[in-house]
GROMACS .gro file of C-alpha atoms in nm:
model
  345
    1UNK     CA    1   1.654   0.476   3.654
    2UNK     CA    2   1.761   0.283   3.969
    3UNK     CA    3   2.066   0.061   3.914
    4UNK     CA    4   1.805  -0.215   4.041
    5UNK     CA    5   1.602  -0.240   3.782
    6UNK     CA    6   1.733  -0.420   3.494
    7UNK     CA    7   1.604  -0.345   3.101
    8UNK     CA    8   1.661  -0.533   2.767
    9UNK     CA    9   1.587  -0.478   2.403
   10UNK     CA   10   1.518  -0.837   2.180
   11UNK     CA   11   1.527  -0.788   1.829
   12UNK     CA   12   1.317  -1.128   1.710
   13UNK     CA   13   1.336  -1.207   1.390
   14UNK     CA   14   1.175  -1.554   1.192
   15UNK     CA   15   1.411  -1.804   1.243
   16UNK     CA   16   1.653  -1.972   0.997
   17UNK     CA   17   1.795  -2.396   0.991
   18UNK     CA   18   2.118  -2.420   1.277
   19UNK     CA   19   2.270  -2.601   0.934
   20UNK     CA   20   2.247  -2.652   0.575
   21UNK     CA   21   2.142  -3.007   0.573
   22UNK     CA   22   1.798  -3.168   0.593
   23UNK     CA   23   1.793  -3.276   0.928
   24UNK     CA   24   1.784  -2.945   1.058
   25UNK     CA   25   1.602  -2.805   0.778
   26UNK     CA   26   1.339  -3.077   0.845
   27UNK     CA   27   1.322  -2.937   1.258
   28UNK     CA   28   1.318  -2.617   1.145
   29UNK     CA   29   1.000  -2.615   0.882
   30UNK     CA   30   0.860  -2.897   1.142
   31UNK     CA   31   0.875  -2.579   1.441
   32UNK     CA   32   0.775  -2.342   1.120
   33UNK     CA   33   0.484  -2.529   0.938
   34UNK     CA   34   0.348  -2.626   1.265
   35UNK     CA   35   0.227  -2.265   1.419
   36UNK     CA   36  -0.114  -2.239   1.417
   37UNK     CA   37  -0.076  -1.912   1.341
   38UNK     CA   38   0.137  -1.977   1.000
   39UNK     CA   39  -0.101  -2.227   0.841
   40UNK     CA   40  -0.449  -2.171   0.978
   41UNK     CA   41  -0.747  -2.387   1.062
   42UNK     CA   42  -0.933  -2.578   1.310
   43UNK     CA   43  -1.086  -2.965   1.366
   44UNK     CA   44  -1.006  -3.175   1.033
   45UNK     CA   45  -0.843  -2.908   0.832
   46UNK     CA   46  -0.555  -2.906   1.071
   47UNK     CA   47  -0.528  -3.248   1.129
   48UNK     CA   48  -0.507  -3.229   0.719
   49UNK     CA   49  -0.263  -3.007   0.773
   50UNK     CA   50  -0.069  -3.177   0.998
   51UNK     CA   51  -0.049  -3.515   0.762
   52UNK     CA   52   0.020  -3.309   0.465
   53UNK     CA   53   0.332  -3.136   0.656
   54UNK     CA   54   0.448  -3.466   0.864
   55UNK     CA   55   0.450  -3.652   0.599
   56UNK     CA   56   0.439  -3.523   0.261
   57UNK     CA   57   0.583  -3.183   0.342
   58UNK     CA   58   0.898  -3.282   0.558
   59UNK     CA   59   0.987  -3.563   0.392
   60UNK     CA   60   1.023  -3.408  -0.019
   61UNK     CA   61   1.157  -3.037   0.075
   62UNK     CA   62   1.410  -3.041   0.313
   63UNK     CA   63   1.621  -3.166   0.100
   64UNK     CA   64   1.595  -2.932  -0.196
   65UNK     CA   65   1.546  -2.605   0.102
   66UNK     CA   66   1.923  -2.744   0.238
   67UNK     CA   67   2.105  -2.711  -0.045
   68UNK     CA   68   1.923  -2.371  -0.185
   69UNK     CA   69   2.089  -2.268   0.238
   70UNK     CA   70   2.418  -2.427   0.092
   71UNK     CA   71   2.423  -2.195  -0.183
   72UNK     CA   72   2.389  -1.884   0.064
   73UNK     CA   73   2.601  -1.998   0.366
   74UNK     CA   74   2.910  -1.891   0.461
   75UNK     CA   75   2.950  -1.883   0.824
   76UNK     CA   76   2.633  -1.892   0.949
   77UNK     CA   77   2.260  -1.801   0.768
   78UNK     CA   78   2.230  -1.466   0.664
   79UNK     CA   79   1.892  -1.347   0.828
   80UNK     CA   80   2.074  -1.451   1.197
   81UNK     CA   81   2.399  -1.338   1.086
   82UNK     CA   82   2.238  -1.008   1.008
   83UNK     CA   83   2.028  -1.031   1.291
   84UNK     CA   84   2.325  -1.043   1.537
   85UNK     CA   85   2.503  -0.739   1.343
   86UNK     CA   86   2.204  -0.534   1.428
   87UNK     CA   87   2.244  -0.599   1.772
   88UNK     CA   88   2.565  -0.518   1.796
   89UNK     CA   89   2.489  -0.237   1.613
   90UNK     CA   90   2.232  -0.096   1.787
   91UNK     CA   91   2.429  -0.144   2.174
   92UNK     CA   92   2.667   0.032   2.063
   93UNK     CA   93   2.475   0.328   1.862
   94UNK     CA   94   2.236   0.318   2.249
   95UNK     CA   95   2.582   0.290   2.444
   96UNK     CA   96   2.771   0.632   2.295
   97UNK     CA   97   2.437   0.844   2.273
   98UNK     CA   98   2.265   0.751   2.641
   99UNK     CA   99   2.433   0.640   3.004
  100UNK     CA  100   2.111   0.466   3.041
  101UNK     CA  101   2.119   0.244   2.791
  102UNK     CA  102   1.958  -0.122   2.788
  103UNK     CA  103   2.131  -0.424   2.669
  104UNK     CA  104   2.023  -0.576   2.378
  105UNK     CA  105   1.980  -0.918   2.222
  106UNK     CA  106   1.868  -1.170   1.958
  107UNK     CA  107   1.621  -1.363   1.940
  108UNK     CA  108   1.353  -1.596   1.719
  109UNK     CA  109   1.052  -1.680   1.689
  110UNK     CA  110   1.149  -2.048   1.587
  111UNK     CA  111   1.507  -2.222   1.574
  112UNK     CA  112   1.768  -2.023   1.788
  113UNK     CA  113   1.822  -1.837   1.945
  114UNK     CA  114   1.505  -1.872   2.033
  115UNK     CA  115   1.266  -1.640   2.155
  116UNK     CA  116   1.173  -1.852   2.464
  117UNK     CA  117   1.485  -1.961   2.594
  118UNK     CA  118   1.612  -1.565   2.516
  119UNK     CA  119   1.313  -1.453   2.787
  120UNK     CA  120   1.372  -1.755   3.061
  121UNK     CA  121   1.781  -1.644   3.056
  122UNK     CA  122   1.673  -1.245   3.069
  123UNK     CA  123   1.473  -1.400   3.375
  124UNK     CA  124   1.745  -1.573   3.492
  125UNK     CA  125   1.996  -1.286   3.544
  126UNK     CA  126   1.746  -1.055   3.693
  127UNK     CA  127   1.648  -0.838   3.450
  128UNK     CA  128   1.287  -0.677   3.483
  129UNK     CA  129   1.207  -0.497   3.160
  130UNK     CA  130   1.212  -0.596   2.810
  131UNK     CA  131   1.106  -0.435   2.501
  132UNK     CA  132   1.109  -0.667   2.210
  133UNK     CA  133   1.115  -0.525   1.846
  134UNK     CA  134   0.971  -0.775   1.579
  135UNK     CA  135   1.178  -0.712   1.274
  136UNK     CA  136   0.811  -0.688   1.129
  137UNK     CA  137   0.741  -0.336   0.937
  138UNK     CA  138   0.435  -0.407   0.840
  139UNK     CA  139   0.215  -0.675   1.153
  140UNK     CA  140   0.014  -0.984   1.039
  141UNK     CA  141  -0.104  -1.291   1.263
  142UNK     CA  142   0.093  -1.555   1.110
  143UNK     CA  143   0.438  -1.350   1.172
  144UNK     CA  144   0.434  -1.148   1.483
  145UNK     CA  145   0.093  -1.252   1.656
  146UNK     CA  146   0.335  -1.534   1.753
  147UNK     CA  147   0.520  -1.318   1.890
  148UNK     CA  148   0.271  -1.288   2.122
  149UNK     CA  149   0.161  -1.545   2.116
  150UNK     CA  150   0.534  -1.664   2.285
  151UNK     CA  151   0.497  -1.418   2.508
  152UNK     CA  152   0.242  -1.439   2.671
  153UNK     CA  153   0.349  -1.852   2.752
  154UNK     CA  154   0.645  -1.698   2.903
  155UNK     CA  155   0.457  -1.520   3.140
  156UNK     CA  156   0.138  -1.777   3.225
  157UNK     CA  157   0.243  -1.919   3.569
  158UNK     CA  158   0.459  -1.724   3.646
  159UNK     CA  159   0.536  -1.594   4.016
  160UNK     CA  160   0.582  -1.233   3.926
  161UNK     CA  161   0.588  -1.140   3.559
  162UNK     CA  162   0.803  -0.915   3.312
  163UNK     CA  163   0.711  -0.579   3.180
  164UNK     CA  164   0.730  -0.687   2.854
  165UNK     CA  165   0.648  -0.410   2.577
  166UNK     CA  166   0.651  -0.538   2.183
  167UNK     CA  167   0.645  -0.333   1.935
  168UNK     CA  168   0.340  -0.414   1.732
  169UNK     CA  169   0.465  -0.250   1.407
  170UNK     CA  170   0.659   0.065   1.257
  171UNK     CA  171   0.511   0.046   0.862
  172UNK     CA  172   0.456   0.397   0.855
  173UNK     CA  173   0.724   0.523   1.113
  174UNK     CA  174   0.908   0.834   0.972
  175UNK     CA  175   1.244   0.676   1.051
  176UNK     CA  176   1.172   0.308   0.906
  177UNK     CA  177   1.057   0.520   0.587
  178UNK     CA  178   1.376   0.682   0.584
  179UNK     CA  179   1.590   0.472   0.619
  180UNK     CA  180   1.381   0.252   0.346
  181UNK     CA  181   1.397   0.521   0.114
  182UNK     CA  182   1.745   0.579   0.105
  183UNK     CA  183   1.815   0.181   0.058
  184UNK     CA  184   1.686   0.237  -0.241
  185UNK     CA  185   1.833   0.555  -0.354
  186UNK     CA  186   2.211   0.514  -0.230
  187UNK     CA  187   2.154   0.153  -0.459
  188UNK     CA  188   2.029   0.321  -0.767
  189UNK     CA  189   2.260   0.605  -0.716
  190UNK     CA  190   2.582   0.333  -0.810
  191UNK     CA  191   2.351   0.129  -1.082
  192UNK     CA  192   2.164   0.230  -1.355
  193UNK     CA  193   1.776   0.347  -1.256
  194UNK     CA  194   1.547   0.105  -1.384
  195UNK     CA  195   1.234   0.191  -1.474
  196UNK     CA  196   1.019   0.034  -1.300
  197UNK     CA  197   1.056  -0.002  -0.894
  198UNK     CA  198   0.879  -0.332  -0.803
  199UNK     CA  199   0.821  -0.323  -0.369
  200UNK     CA  200   0.776  -0.694  -0.347
  201UNK     CA  201   0.592  -0.849  -0.028
  202UNK     CA  202   0.611  -1.208   0.179
  203UNK     CA  203   0.245  -1.274   0.064
  204UNK     CA  204  -0.034  -1.388   0.270
  205UNK     CA  205  -0.376  -1.655   0.179
  206UNK     CA  206  -0.612  -1.474   0.115
  207UNK     CA  207  -0.851  -1.578   0.362
  208UNK     CA  208  -0.625  -1.422   0.660
  209UNK     CA  209  -0.666  -1.083   0.509
  210UNK     CA  210  -1.063  -1.146   0.458
  211UNK     CA  211  -1.102  -1.258   0.815
  212UNK     CA  212  -0.934  -0.881   0.927
  213UNK     CA  213  -0.534  -0.911   0.854
  214UNK     CA  214  -0.475  -0.589   0.853
  215UNK     CA  215  -0.067  -0.616   0.698
  216UNK     CA  216  -0.198  -0.586   0.260
  217UNK     CA  217  -0.347  -0.279   0.416
  218UNK     CA  218  -0.003  -0.149   0.636
  219UNK     CA  219   0.242  -0.321   0.280
  220UNK     CA  220   0.025  -0.073   0.065
  221UNK     CA  221   0.105   0.261   0.277
  222UNK     CA  222   0.512   0.155   0.282
  223UNK     CA  223   0.489   0.133  -0.053
  224UNK     CA  224   0.301   0.464  -0.097
  225UNK     CA  225   0.582   0.634   0.183
  226UNK     CA  226   0.866   0.556   0.005
  227UNK     CA  227   0.758   0.661  -0.347
  228UNK     CA  228   0.655   0.910  -0.239
  229UNK     CA  229   0.986   0.908  -0.043
  230UNK     CA  230   1.142   0.859  -0.298
  231UNK     CA  231   0.961   1.145  -0.533
  232UNK     CA  232   0.851   0.896  -0.790
  233UNK     CA  233   0.513   0.882  -1.019
  234UNK     CA  234   0.256   0.640  -0.982
  235UNK     CA  235   0.380   0.474  -1.313
  236UNK     CA  236   0.741   0.457  -1.147
  237UNK     CA  237   0.658   0.171  -0.916
  238UNK     CA  238   0.425  -0.148  -0.823
  239UNK     CA  239   0.316  -0.318  -0.499
  240UNK     CA  240   0.326  -0.695  -0.494
  241UNK     CA  241   0.318  -1.019  -0.369
  242UNK     CA  242   0.612  -1.322  -0.302
  243UNK     CA  243   0.640  -1.662  -0.191
  244UNK     CA  244   0.239  -1.823  -0.220
  245UNK     CA  245   0.185  -2.182  -0.097
  246UNK     CA  246  -0.051  -2.416  -0.174
  247UNK     CA  247  -0.336  -2.407  -0.405
  248UNK     CA  248  -0.576  -2.186  -0.189
  249UNK     CA  249  -0.566  -1.773  -0.326
  250UNK     CA  250  -0.337  -1.508  -0.216
  251UNK     CA  251  -0.258  -1.129  -0.258
  252UNK     CA  252  -0.208  -1.007  -0.549
  253UNK     CA  253  -0.068  -0.925  -0.736
  254UNK     CA  254   0.178  -1.139  -0.779
  255UNK     CA  255   0.521  -1.069  -0.792
  256UNK     CA  256   0.588  -1.335  -1.120
  257UNK     CA  257   0.344  -1.327  -1.256
  258UNK     CA  258   0.376  -0.901  -1.247
  259UNK     CA  259   0.721  -0.973  -1.361
  260UNK     CA  260   0.596  -1.167  -1.691
  261UNK     CA  261   0.346  -0.926  -1.740
  262UNK     CA  262   0.580  -0.632  -1.714
  263UNK     CA  263   0.863  -0.784  -1.968
  264UNK     CA  264   0.546  -0.856  -2.173
  265UNK     CA  265   0.486  -0.497  -2.205
  266UNK     CA  266   0.775  -0.358  -2.334
  267UNK     CA  267   0.907  -0.286  -1.951
  268UNK     CA  268   1.333  -0.359  -1.983
  269UNK     CA  269   1.407  -0.281  -1.686
  270UNK     CA  270   1.368  -0.366  -1.270
  271UNK     CA  271   1.455  -0.275  -0.968
  272UNK     CA  272   1.333  -0.484  -0.693
  273UNK     CA  273   1.317  -0.344  -0.293
  274UNK     CA  274   1.149  -0.623  -0.011
  275UNK     CA  275   1.032  -0.378   0.224
  276UNK     CA  276   0.928  -0.716   0.451
  277UNK     CA  277   1.216  -0.735   0.549
  278UNK     CA  278   1.455  -0.642   0.749
  279UNK     CA  279   1.755  -0.910   0.684
  280UNK     CA  280   1.817  -1.054   0.388
  281UNK     CA  281   1.795  -1.413   0.382
  282UNK     CA  282   1.678  -1.747   0.202
  283UNK     CA  283   1.299  -1.600   0.088
  284UNK     CA  284   1.481  -1.228  -0.088
  285UNK     CA  285   1.882  -1.393  -0.194
  286UNK     CA  286   1.742  -1.690  -0.396
  287UNK     CA  287   1.392  -1.618  -0.438
  288UNK     CA  288   1.366  -1.281  -0.525
  289UNK     CA  289   1.719  -1.198  -0.630
  290UNK     CA  290   1.707  -1.530  -0.803
  291UNK     CA  291   1.468  -1.763  -0.931
  292UNK     CA  292   1.262  -1.432  -0.956
  293UNK     CA  293   1.526  -1.287  -1.253
  294UNK     CA  294   1.531  -1.574  -1.441
  295UNK     CA  295   1.104  -1.539  -1.482
  296UNK     CA  296   1.173  -1.218  -1.566
  297UNK     CA  297   1.453  -1.263  -1.884
  298UNK     CA  298   1.276  -1.535  -1.992
  299UNK     CA  299   0.930  -1.286  -2.033
  300UNK     CA  300   1.169  -1.082  -2.276
  301UNK     CA  301   1.312  -0.890  -1.975
  302UNK     CA  302   1.630  -0.707  -1.963
  303UNK     CA  303   1.770  -0.564  -1.654
  304UNK     CA  304   1.670  -0.731  -1.383
  305UNK     CA  305   1.847  -0.594  -0.983
  306UNK     CA  306   1.780  -0.674  -0.616
  307UNK     CA  307   1.799  -0.417  -0.394
  308UNK     CA  308   1.892  -0.569  -0.095
  309UNK     CA  309   1.727  -0.567   0.215
  310UNK     CA  310   1.789  -0.235   0.525
  311UNK     CA  311   1.995  -0.492   0.668
  312UNK     CA  312   2.216  -0.319   0.958
  313UNK     CA  313   2.319   0.000   0.749
  314UNK     CA  314   2.374   0.288   0.962
  315UNK     CA  315   2.028   0.463   0.898
  316UNK     CA  316   1.790   0.075   0.972
  317UNK     CA  317   1.990   0.132   1.292
  318UNK     CA  318   1.875   0.469   1.337
  319UNK     CA  319   1.578   0.389   1.277
  320UNK     CA  320   1.571   0.108   1.562
  321UNK     CA  321   1.734   0.356   1.804
  322UNK     CA  322   1.396   0.583   1.796
  323UNK     CA  323   1.177   0.329   1.839
  324UNK     CA  324   1.341   0.238   2.155
  325UNK     CA  325   1.325   0.609   2.256
  326UNK     CA  326   0.979   0.611   2.213
  327UNK     CA  327   0.911   0.244   2.338
  328UNK     CA  328   1.092   0.293   2.640
  329UNK     CA  329   1.131   0.701   2.764
  330UNK     CA  330   0.980   0.638   3.050
  331UNK     CA  331   1.171   0.319   3.157
  332UNK     CA  332   1.480   0.439   3.064
  333UNK     CA  333   1.511   0.842   3.040
  334UNK     CA  334   1.675   0.822   2.751
  335UNK     CA  335   1.686   1.225   2.770
  336UNK     CA  336   2.028   1.445   2.617
  337UNK     CA  337   1.919   1.700   2.857
  338UNK     CA  338   1.924   1.447   3.124
  339UNK     CA  339   2.263   1.289   3.102
  340UNK     CA  340   2.444   1.670   3.012
  341UNK     CA  341   2.229   1.746   3.365
  342UNK     CA  342   2.336   1.375   3.527
  343UNK     CA  343   2.759   1.448   3.387
  344UNK     CA  344   2.751   1.783   3.526
  345UNK     CA  345   2.722   1.714   3.918
   0.00000   0.00000   0.00000
């Protein structure tokens, strides 16, 4: 690789407010929920949504959400803190294994550090090649596609565009499946395994799936592969979808309704994991770990355990390195034999 060519890797997640305060939450929610990829609609439907967002949601939700953030906030939001840890650990692993290791950075689709600002900074510092890894194993037009949109807007009008690659998905990648299965296995070794493992994914409106979003199929494929890796029989696990919002029908079965149904069927113990999340955040730590525990207990369930996301576990960091190797081998020549040959000269 020529010394004049600089290569970067950006790990990109959804985003988080800058502070656990209503004003910061309001700014974040406005940016997030104003994206037409997140809440689709054109014409009058779009106008109606923006009216609801600006005059109702942004006046009612920020204080409540800020309070929830304060309950999980330490020196930073969990998502941003974990993303920075993932960046640090991936950088170290790459440097330990390859002489031509790229520099690793963090970027958020919404909030800070923003992907747009990160790309502008990298261009200003002479980086010519960028590999972006969205931290969403399963592709959706509501999560991964906005990253493509931001990259397109960044490139628009540039005299010399950067060479940018994006990992579209890795829902069935053996390294990711291994890291997720290992995370579940280690948790269940340290705690009494439940009779049912629930793999709960963030939901999307059914309308989006009907229009061709591949997200639900990829979620189900992830579940099948994880269950196989864990050696589970069909009656030992279930796939569900969480966090529905508004009156429209979302992907089913719903997580909360399934928990109630399981308890009513005398299933006393459930372990819940969220494979669509590679970093714990408000949704996993509050809605899944706390609110849904209460749902299960109220319905008659006894033991409810939330299994943390893969976060910065060694197996997941190794999976990220594998993605870097596969997606940028021709750029970086990350090859052990080549490194050994260079060292021998």
